[in-house]
Short mmCIF file of C-alpha atoms and ligand atoms in Angstrom, two decimals:
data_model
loop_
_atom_site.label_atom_id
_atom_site.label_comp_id
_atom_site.label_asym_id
_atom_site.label_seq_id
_atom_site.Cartn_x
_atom_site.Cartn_y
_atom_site.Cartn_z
CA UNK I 17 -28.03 -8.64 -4.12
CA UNK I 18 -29.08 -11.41 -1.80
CA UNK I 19 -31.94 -12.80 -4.04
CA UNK I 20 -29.05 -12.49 -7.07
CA UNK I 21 -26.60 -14.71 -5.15
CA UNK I 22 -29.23 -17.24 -3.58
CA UNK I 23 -30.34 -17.99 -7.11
CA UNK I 24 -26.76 -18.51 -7.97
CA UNK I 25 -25.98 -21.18 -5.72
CA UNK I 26 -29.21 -23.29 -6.51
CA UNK I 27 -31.89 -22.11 -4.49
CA UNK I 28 -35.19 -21.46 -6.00
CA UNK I 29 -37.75 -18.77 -5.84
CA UNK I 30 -35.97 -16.16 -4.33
CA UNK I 31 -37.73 -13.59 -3.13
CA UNK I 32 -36.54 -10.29 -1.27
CA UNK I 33 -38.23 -9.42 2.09
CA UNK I 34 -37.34 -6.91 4.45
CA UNK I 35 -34.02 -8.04 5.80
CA UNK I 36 -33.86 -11.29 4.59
CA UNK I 37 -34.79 -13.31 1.02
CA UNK I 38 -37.15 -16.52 1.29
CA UNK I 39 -36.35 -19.08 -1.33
CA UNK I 40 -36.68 -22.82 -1.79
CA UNK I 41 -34.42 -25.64 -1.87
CA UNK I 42 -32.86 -28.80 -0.73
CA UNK I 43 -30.13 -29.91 2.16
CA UNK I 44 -27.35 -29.56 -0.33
CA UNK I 45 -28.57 -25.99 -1.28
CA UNK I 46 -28.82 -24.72 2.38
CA UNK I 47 -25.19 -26.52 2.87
CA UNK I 48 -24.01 -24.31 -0.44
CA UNK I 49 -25.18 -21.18 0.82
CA UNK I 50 -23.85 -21.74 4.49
CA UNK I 51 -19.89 -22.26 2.46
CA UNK I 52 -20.59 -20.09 -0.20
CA UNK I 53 -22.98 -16.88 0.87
CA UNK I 54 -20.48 -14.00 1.07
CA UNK I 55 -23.43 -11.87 2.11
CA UNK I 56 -26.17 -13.82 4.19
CA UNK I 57 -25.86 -13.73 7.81
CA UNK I 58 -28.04 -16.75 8.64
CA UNK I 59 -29.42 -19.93 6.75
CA UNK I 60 -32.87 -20.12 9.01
CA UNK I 61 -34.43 -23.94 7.71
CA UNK I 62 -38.24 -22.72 7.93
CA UNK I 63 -40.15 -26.04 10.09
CA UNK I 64 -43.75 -24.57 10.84
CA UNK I 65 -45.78 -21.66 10.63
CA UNK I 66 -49.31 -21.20 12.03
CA UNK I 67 -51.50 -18.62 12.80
CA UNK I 68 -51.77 -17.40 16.24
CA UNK I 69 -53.71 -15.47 18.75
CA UNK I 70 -52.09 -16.50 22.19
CA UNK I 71 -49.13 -18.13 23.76
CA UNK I 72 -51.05 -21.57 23.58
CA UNK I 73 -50.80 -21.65 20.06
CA UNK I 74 -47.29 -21.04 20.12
CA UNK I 75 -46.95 -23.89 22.22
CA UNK I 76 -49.11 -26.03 19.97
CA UNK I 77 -47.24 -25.10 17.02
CA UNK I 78 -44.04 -26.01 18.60
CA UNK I 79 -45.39 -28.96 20.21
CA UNK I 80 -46.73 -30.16 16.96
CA UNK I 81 -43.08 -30.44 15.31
CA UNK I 82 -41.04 -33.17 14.60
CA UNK I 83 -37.81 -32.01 16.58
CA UNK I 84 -37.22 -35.57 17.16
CA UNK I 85 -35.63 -36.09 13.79
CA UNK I 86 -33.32 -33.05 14.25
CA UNK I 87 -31.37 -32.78 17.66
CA UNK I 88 -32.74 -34.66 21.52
CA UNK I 89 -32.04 -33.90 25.18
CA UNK I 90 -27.89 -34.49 24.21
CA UNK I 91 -28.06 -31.00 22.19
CA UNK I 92 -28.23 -27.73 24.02
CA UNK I 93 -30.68 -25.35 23.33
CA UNK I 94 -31.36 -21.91 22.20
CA UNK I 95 -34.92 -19.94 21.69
CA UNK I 96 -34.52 -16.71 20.17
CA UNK I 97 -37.63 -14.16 19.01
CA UNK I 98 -38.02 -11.36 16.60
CA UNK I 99 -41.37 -9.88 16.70
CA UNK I 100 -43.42 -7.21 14.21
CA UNK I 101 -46.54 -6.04 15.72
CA UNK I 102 -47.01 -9.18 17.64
CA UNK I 103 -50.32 -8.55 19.57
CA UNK I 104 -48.69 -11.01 22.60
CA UNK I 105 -47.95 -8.87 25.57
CA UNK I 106 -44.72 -10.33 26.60
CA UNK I 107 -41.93 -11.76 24.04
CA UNK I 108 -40.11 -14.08 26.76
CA UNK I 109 -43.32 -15.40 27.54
CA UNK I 110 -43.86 -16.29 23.74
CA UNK I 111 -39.69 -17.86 23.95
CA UNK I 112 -40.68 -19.56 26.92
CA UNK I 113 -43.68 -21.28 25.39
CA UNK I 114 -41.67 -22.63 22.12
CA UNK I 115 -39.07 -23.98 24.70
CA UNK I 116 -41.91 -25.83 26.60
CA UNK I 117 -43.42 -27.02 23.62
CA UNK I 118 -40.19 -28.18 21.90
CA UNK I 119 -38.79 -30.36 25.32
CA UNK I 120 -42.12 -31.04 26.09
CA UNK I 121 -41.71 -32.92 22.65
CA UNK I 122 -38.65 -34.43 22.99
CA UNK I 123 -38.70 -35.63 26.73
CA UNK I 124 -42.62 -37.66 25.55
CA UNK I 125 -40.40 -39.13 22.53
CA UNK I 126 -36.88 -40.07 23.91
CA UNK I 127 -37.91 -39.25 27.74
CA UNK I 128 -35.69 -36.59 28.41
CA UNK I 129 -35.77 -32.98 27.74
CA UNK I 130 -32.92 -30.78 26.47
CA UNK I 131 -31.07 -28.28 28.55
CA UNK I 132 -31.13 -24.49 27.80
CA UNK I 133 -27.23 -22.87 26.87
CA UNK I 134 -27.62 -19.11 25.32
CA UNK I 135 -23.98 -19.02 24.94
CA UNK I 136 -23.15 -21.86 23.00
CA UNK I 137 -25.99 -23.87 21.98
CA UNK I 138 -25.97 -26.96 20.17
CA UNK I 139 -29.22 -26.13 18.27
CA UNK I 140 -30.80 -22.95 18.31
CA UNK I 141 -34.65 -22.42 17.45
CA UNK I 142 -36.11 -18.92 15.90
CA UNK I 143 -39.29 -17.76 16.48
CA UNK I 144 -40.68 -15.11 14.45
CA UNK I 145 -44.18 -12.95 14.93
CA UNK I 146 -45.93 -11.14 12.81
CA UNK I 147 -49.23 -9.55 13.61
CA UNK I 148 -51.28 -13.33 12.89
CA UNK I 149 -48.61 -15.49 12.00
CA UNK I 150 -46.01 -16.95 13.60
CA UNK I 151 -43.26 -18.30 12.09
CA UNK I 152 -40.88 -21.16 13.30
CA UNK I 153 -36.48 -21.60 11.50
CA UNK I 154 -34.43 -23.89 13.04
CA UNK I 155 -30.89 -22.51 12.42
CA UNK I 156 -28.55 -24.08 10.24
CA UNK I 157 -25.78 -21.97 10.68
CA UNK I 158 -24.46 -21.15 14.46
CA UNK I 159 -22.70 -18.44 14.87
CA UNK I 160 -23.50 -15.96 12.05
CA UNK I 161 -22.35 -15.96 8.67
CA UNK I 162 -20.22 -13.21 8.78
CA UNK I 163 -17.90 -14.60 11.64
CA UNK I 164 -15.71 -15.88 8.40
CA UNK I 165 -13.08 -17.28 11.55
CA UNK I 166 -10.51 -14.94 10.28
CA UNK I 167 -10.91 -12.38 13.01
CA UNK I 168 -8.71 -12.94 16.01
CA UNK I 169 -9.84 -10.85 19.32
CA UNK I 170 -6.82 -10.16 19.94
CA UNK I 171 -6.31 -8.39 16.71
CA UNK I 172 -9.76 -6.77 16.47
CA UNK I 173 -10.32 -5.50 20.30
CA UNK I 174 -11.69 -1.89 20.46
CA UNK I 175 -12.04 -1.53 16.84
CA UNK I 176 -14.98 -0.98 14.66
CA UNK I 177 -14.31 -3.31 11.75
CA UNK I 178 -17.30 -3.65 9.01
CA UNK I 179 -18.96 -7.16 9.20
CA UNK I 180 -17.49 -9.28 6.55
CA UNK I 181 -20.63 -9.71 4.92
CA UNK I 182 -21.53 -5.74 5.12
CA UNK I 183 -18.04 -5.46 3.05
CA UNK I 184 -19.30 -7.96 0.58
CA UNK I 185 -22.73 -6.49 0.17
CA UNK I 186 -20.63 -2.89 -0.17
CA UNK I 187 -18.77 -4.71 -3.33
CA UNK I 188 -21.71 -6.39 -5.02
CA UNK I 189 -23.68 -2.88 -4.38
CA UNK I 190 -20.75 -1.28 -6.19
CA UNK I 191 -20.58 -3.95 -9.03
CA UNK I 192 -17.04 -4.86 -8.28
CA UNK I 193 -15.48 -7.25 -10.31
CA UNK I 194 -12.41 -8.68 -9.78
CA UNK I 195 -10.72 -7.64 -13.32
CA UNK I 196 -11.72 -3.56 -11.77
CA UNK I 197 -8.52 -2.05 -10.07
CA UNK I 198 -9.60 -1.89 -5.89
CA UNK I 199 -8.58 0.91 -3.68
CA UNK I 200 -9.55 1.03 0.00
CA UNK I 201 -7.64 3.78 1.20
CA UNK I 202 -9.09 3.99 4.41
CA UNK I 203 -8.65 -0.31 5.04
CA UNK I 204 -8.42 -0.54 8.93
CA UNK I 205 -8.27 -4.11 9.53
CA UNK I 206 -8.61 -4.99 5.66
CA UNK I 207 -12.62 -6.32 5.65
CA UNK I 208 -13.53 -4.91 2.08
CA UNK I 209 -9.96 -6.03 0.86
CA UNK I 210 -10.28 -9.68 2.14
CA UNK I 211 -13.58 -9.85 1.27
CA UNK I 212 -12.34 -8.87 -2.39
CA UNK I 213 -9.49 -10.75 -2.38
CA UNK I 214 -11.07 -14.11 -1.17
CA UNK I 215 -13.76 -13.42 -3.84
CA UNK I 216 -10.94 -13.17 -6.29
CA UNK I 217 -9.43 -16.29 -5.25
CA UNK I 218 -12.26 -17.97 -5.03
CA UNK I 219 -12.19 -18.36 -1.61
CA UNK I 220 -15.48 -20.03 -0.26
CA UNK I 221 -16.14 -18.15 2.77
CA UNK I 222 -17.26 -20.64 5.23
CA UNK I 223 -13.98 -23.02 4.68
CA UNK I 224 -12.98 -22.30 7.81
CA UNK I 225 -15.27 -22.42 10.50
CA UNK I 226 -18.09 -24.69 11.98
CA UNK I 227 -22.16 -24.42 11.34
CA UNK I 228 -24.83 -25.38 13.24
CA UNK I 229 -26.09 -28.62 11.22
CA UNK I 230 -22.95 -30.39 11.96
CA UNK I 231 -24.23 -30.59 15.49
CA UNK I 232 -27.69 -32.02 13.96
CA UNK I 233 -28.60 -35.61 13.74
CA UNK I 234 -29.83 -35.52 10.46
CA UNK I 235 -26.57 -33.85 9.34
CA UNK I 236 -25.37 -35.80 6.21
CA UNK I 237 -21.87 -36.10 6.79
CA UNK I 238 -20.93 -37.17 2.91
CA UNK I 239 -22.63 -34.29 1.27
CA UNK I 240 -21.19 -31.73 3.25
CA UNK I 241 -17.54 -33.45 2.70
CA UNK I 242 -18.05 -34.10 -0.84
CA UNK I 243 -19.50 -29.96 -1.01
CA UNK I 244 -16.19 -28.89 1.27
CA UNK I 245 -13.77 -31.13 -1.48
CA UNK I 246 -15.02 -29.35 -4.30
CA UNK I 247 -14.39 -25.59 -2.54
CA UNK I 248 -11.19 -26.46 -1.74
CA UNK I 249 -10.52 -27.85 -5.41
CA UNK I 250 -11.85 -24.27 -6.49
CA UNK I 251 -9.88 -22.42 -4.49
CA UNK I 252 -6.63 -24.10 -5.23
CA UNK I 253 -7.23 -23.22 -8.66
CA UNK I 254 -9.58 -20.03 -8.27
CA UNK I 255 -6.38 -17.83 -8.93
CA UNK I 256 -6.14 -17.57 -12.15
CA UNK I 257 -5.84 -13.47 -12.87
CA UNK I 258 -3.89 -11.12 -11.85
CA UNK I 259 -5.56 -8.71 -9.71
CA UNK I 260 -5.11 -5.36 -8.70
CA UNK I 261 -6.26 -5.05 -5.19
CA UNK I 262 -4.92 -2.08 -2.29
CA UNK I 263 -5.72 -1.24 0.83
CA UNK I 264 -3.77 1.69 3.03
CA UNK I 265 -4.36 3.04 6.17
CA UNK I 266 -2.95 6.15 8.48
CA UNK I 267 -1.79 4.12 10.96
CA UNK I 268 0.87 1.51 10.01
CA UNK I 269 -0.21 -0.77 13.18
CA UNK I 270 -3.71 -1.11 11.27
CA UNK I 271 -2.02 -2.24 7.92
CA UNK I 272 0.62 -5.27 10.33
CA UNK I 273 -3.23 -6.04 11.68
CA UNK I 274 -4.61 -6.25 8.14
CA UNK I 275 -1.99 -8.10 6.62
CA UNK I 276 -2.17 -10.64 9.48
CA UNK I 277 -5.83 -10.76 9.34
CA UNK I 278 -5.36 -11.50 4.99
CA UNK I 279 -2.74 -14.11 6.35
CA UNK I 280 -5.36 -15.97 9.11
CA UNK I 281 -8.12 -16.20 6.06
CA UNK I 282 -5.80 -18.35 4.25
CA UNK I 283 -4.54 -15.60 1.52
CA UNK I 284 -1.33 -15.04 0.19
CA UNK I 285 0.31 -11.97 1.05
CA UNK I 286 0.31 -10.69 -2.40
CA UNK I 287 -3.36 -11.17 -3.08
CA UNK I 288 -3.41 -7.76 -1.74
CA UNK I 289 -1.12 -4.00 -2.14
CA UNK I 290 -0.41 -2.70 1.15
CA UNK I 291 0.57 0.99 2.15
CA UNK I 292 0.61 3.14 4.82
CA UNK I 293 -0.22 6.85 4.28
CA UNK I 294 -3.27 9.39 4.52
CA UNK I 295 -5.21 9.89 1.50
CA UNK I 296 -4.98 13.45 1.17
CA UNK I 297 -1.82 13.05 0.03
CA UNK I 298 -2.00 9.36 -1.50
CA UNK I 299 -1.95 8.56 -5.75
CA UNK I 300 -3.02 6.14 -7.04
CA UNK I 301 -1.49 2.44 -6.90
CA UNK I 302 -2.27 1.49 -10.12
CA UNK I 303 -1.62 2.98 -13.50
CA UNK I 304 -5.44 2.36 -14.93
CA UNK I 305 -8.03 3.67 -12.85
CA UNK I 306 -10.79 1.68 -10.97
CA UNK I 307 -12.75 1.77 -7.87
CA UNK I 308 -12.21 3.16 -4.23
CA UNK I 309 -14.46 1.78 -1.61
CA UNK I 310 -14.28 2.32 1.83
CA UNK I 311 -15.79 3.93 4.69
CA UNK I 312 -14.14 7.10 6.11
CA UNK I 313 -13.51 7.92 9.46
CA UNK I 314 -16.74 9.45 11.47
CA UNK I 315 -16.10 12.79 12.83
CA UNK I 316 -19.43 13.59 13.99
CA UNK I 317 -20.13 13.00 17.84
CA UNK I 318 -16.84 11.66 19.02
CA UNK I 319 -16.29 15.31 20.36
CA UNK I 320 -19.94 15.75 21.69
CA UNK I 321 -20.24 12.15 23.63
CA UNK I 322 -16.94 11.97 25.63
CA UNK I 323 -13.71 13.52 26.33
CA UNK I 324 -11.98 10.20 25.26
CA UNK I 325 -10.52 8.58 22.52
CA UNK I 326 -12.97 5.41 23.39
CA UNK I 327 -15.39 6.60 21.71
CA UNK I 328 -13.55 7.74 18.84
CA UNK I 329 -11.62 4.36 18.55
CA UNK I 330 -14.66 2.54 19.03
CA UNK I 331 -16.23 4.13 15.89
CA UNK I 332 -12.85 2.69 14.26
CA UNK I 333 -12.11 6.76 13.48
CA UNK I 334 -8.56 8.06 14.05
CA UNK I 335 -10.44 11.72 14.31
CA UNK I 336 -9.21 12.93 17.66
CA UNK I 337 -10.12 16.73 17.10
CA UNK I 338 -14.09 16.74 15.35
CA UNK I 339 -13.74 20.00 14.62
CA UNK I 340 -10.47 19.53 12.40
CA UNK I 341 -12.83 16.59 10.90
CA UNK I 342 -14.51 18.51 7.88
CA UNK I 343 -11.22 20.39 7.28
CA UNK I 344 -9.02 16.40 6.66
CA UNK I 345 -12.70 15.68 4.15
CA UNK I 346 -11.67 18.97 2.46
CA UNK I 347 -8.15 17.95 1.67
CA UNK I 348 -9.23 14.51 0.88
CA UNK I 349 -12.01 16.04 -1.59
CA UNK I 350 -9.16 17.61 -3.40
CA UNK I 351 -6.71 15.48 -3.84
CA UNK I 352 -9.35 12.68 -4.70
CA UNK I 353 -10.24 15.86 -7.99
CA UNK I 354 -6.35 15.98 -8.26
CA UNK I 355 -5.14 12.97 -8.20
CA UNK I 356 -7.75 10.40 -8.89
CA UNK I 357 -9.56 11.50 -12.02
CA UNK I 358 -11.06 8.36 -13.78
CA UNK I 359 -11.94 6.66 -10.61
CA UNK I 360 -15.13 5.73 -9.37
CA UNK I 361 -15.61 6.12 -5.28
CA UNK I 362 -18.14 4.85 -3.08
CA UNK I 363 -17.84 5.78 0.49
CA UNK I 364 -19.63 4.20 3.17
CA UNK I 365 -20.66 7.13 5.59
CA UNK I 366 -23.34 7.96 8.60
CA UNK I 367 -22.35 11.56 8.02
CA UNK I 368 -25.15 13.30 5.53
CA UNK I 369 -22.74 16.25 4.96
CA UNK I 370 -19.60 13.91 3.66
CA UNK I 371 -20.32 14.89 0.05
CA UNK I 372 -20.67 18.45 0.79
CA UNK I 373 -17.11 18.44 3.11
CA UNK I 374 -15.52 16.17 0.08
CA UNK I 375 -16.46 19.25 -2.44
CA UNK I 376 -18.29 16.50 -4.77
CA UNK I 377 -21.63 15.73 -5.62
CA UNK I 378 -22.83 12.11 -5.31
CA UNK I 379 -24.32 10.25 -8.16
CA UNK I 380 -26.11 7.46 -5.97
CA UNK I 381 -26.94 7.18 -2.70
CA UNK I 382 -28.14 3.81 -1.27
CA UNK I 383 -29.32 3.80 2.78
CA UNK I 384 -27.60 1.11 4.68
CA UNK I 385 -27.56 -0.27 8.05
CA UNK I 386 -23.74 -0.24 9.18
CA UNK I 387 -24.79 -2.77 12.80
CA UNK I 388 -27.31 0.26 14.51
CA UNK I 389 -25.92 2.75 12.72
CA UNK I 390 -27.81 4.61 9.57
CA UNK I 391 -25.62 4.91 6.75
CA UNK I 392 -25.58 6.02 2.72
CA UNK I 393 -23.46 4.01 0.71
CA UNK I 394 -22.56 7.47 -1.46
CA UNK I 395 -21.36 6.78 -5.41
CA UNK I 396 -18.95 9.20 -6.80
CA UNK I 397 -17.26 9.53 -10.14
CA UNK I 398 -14.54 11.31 -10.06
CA UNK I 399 -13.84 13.32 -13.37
CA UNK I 400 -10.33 13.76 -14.71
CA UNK I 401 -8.92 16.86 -14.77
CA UNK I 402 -8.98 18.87 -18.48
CA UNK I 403 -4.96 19.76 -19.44
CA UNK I 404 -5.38 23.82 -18.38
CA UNK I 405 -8.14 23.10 -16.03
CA UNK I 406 -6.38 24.79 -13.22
CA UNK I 407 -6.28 28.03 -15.50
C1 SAM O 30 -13.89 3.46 10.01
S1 SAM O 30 -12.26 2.85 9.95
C2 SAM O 30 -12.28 1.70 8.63
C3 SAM O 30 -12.59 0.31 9.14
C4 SAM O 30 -12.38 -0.75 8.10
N1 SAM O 30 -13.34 -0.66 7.01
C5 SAM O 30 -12.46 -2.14 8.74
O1 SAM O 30 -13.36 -2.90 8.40
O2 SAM O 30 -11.63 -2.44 9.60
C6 SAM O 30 -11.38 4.21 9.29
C7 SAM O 30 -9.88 4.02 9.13
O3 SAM O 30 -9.38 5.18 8.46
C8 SAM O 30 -8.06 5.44 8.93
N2 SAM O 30 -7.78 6.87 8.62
C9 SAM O 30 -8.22 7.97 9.29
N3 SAM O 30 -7.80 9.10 8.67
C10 SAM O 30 -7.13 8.71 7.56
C11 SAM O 30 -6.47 9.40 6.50
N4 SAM O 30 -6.45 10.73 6.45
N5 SAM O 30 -5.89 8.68 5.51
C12 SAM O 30 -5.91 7.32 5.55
N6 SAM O 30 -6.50 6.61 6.56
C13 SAM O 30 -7.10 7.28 7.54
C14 SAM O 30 -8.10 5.06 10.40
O4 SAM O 30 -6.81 4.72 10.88
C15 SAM O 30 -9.08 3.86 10.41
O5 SAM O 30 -8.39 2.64 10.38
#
C-alpha cells in the first residue's frame, strides 16, 4: 500500500522491499511525500552505497561524500545503523566510523567538525548493512512520520495508542473509502478515526509539524512554501461530502481525550460521531451498513505478567480480569451477528484465538507488526440475520 501511495504522489519506480519501498524522484517529490505520506514513517534521501568488507570502507564511503553541500559543523549530528547479516563484529564501531568519516569531511572543507546530539539532531545520517553492501540515507524527515503533532503527552501518557501511520495502513489494508460508513467501536484516543477523518478532509498529514530538511542548507525554502500553500488550499476545500465516521469507547474519559486529540489535528468536531458505550451492547450509528475497524482490547498476559493494571493499561486494554476476557469477546461476537449484519469488520488483534472467542470465522488474515508486537489484521463479514433465523 506503500508502493500504491508513493506512485501517487510522483515518485517513480516504486518498488516494495522488506519494510520499506525504494523509488525515484526529485526534491519536490521527497517534500510531497514528507506532507502527504499518511503511511511512511521516514523519507531516507539515499547519498552512497558501496560494497564493504571492513570498517575502513565504511569510513571511505562516508568520507567520500559530499556532506558539504547538505549541513556543516553549525548542524548537530546523528548516526544511526540497521544491520542484516553484516559480517562487521561490532555495529557502534561501524556508527563510529561513518561519524569519523563524515566530520572528518566537513572539518578538511569548512575546518570545523560537527558535534554529536542523539536527542535532537539537526541532521541525522543512516547507515544500513547488508551482508556486502552498505548503504548510506541522509534523513529528510526528523522525527518520524507518524508523529502527525497532534498527540499531546499529556493526553497520551500510559496509553497504547496505534501509530498514526499503523491506523492509516489498517484503512488502506481494509480499502476504506471515505463515501463507506466507519465504525471504531473500540476508538481509545481516536487514531483510526483521525486518521479517517483527516483523509476525508483532505487533511495533509504533515501540516503541522517540522522535518528534517528545513534544518538543511540546501533546503529550498520556495518549493516547500509554494507545496505547504497548495495543502492548505486543499484542505480548506477538501470537505466536500458528507461523511459518516464513529468512534466509541467504554470509558467516557477516552472519548473527552479523543475528541480533544480530533480538535489539536485541526478537525472540526463534527468530522467525527462520538459515543460512549461497550460494544456488546452498541447498534449501529448509521442506518446503511459499512465498516468497523479497530483493535480490541488484549486479554492475553495482562493476568500472567503482573498483578497491576500497568500492564494492562499499557497494552491500552481496559481488561482487568483475563479470565473474564474471552467471555466480553463472546458477547461482543453476538451482538456483532445480532446487531451488525451487513457490516464488514476488521479487527486488529495479537490474540490468534479472537475469531474463535468472537464465534466468527475470518475471511482474511493479514500479519502485521503492531510496534514489537505480532499481530493479524483479521477480515470479517458479518452476515445479516434471515427473518426466522432465531427459529
Ligand atoms: C487497544 S485500545 C484501542 C486503542 C486505540 N486504537 C488508539 O489508537 O488509541 C482498546 C480500547 O477499547 C476500550 N474497550 C475495552 N472494552 C470495551 C468494550 N467492551 N466496549 C467498548 N470499548 C471497550 C478501552 O477503553 C480501550 O480504549
Amino acid at each position: 500500500v506503500l508502493a500504491v501511495e508513493m506512485t501517487a504522489l510522483g515518485l517513480t519506480g516504486c518498488k516494495a522491499l522488506p519494510g520499506g519501498v525504494s523509488a525515484e524522484g526529485d526534491r519536490r517529490a521527497a517534500y510531497r511525500v514528507n506532507l502527504h505520506s499518511r503511511l511512511a514513517s521516514r523519507v531516507l534521501v539515499e547519498m552512497g552505497r558501496r560494497r564493504y568488507r571492513n570498517d575502513d570502507d565504511l569510513y571511505k564511503l562516508a568520507n567520500a561524500i559530499e556532506w558539504e553541500r547538505h549541513f556543516d559543523a553549525r548542524h548537530s549530528l546523528r548516526v544511526d545503523t540497521s544491520a542484516t547479516r553484516s559480517p562487521l563484529r561490532s555495529l557502534n564501531f561501524a556508527t563510529l566510523r561513518i561519524k569519523d568519516g563524515i566530520c572528518d569531511r566537513l572539518r578538511d572543507r569548512t575546518g570545523e567538525r560537527p558535534s554529536i546530539d542523539t536527542r535532537a539532531p539537526d541532521a541525522r545520517v543512516w547507515l544500513f548493512l547488508d551482508p556486502r553492501e552498505a548503504i548510506v540515507y541522509l534523513d529528510f524527515s526528523g522525527e518520524p512520520l507518524f508523529k502527525r503533532g497532534w498527540r499531546s503527552d499529556a493526553d497520551d501518557r500510559g496509553d497504547a495508542p496505534l501509530k498514526e501511520n499503523l491506523a492509516a495502513g489498517l484503512l488502506a489494508l481494509a480499502g476504506w473509502t471515505p463515501d463507506i460508513p466507519l465504525v471504531d467501536p473500540f476508538c481509545g484516543s481516536g487514531t483510526i478515526v483521525i486518521e479517517a477523518a483527516s483523509l476525508a478532509h483532505d487533511l495533509a498529514p504533515g501540516l503541522s509539524r517540522p522535518f528534517g530538511f528545513e534544518k538543511l542548507l540546501d533546503h529550498d525554502p520556495e518549493l516547500w512554501r509554494s507545496l505547504r500553500l497548495e495543502a492548505e488550499q486543499r484542505a480548506r476545500t477538501g470537505a466536500t461530502g458528507r461523511f459518516r465516521i464513529s468512534g466509541s469507547d467504554i470509558d467516557a474519559g477516552m472519548i473527552d481525550r479523543a475528541r480533544r486529540n480530533l480538535a489539536r489535528a485541526g478537525l472540526p468536531d463534527h468530522a467525527v460521531q462520538w459515543r460512549t458505550g461497550d460494544l456488546s451492547r452498541l447498534s449501529p450509528p448509521f442506518g446503511e451498513p459499512g465498516m468497523i475497524l479497530c483493535n480490541p482490547p488484549y486479554g492475553e498476559r495482562i493476568g500472567a505478567l503482573h498483578d497491576g493494571n500497568t500492564v494492562g493499561r499499557h497494552l491500552g486494554g481496559a481488561v482487568r480480569n483475563p479470565d473474564s476476557h474471552p467471555a466480553v469477546m463472546a458477547s461482543i461476537g453476538r451482538q456483532l451477528r445480532q446487531s451488525w449484519g451487513g457490516w464488514r469488520a476488521w479487527l486488529l488483534s495479537s490474540d490468534p484465538d479472537l475469531p474463535l472467542q468472537l464465534g466468527m470465522k475470518e475471511r482474511r488474515r493479514t500479519p502485521l507488526f503492531n510496534g514489537a508486537i505480532e499481530c493479524r489484521l483479521y477480515g470479517f463479514e458479518i452476515f445479516a440475520r434471515q427473518p426466522g433465523a432465531a427459529a
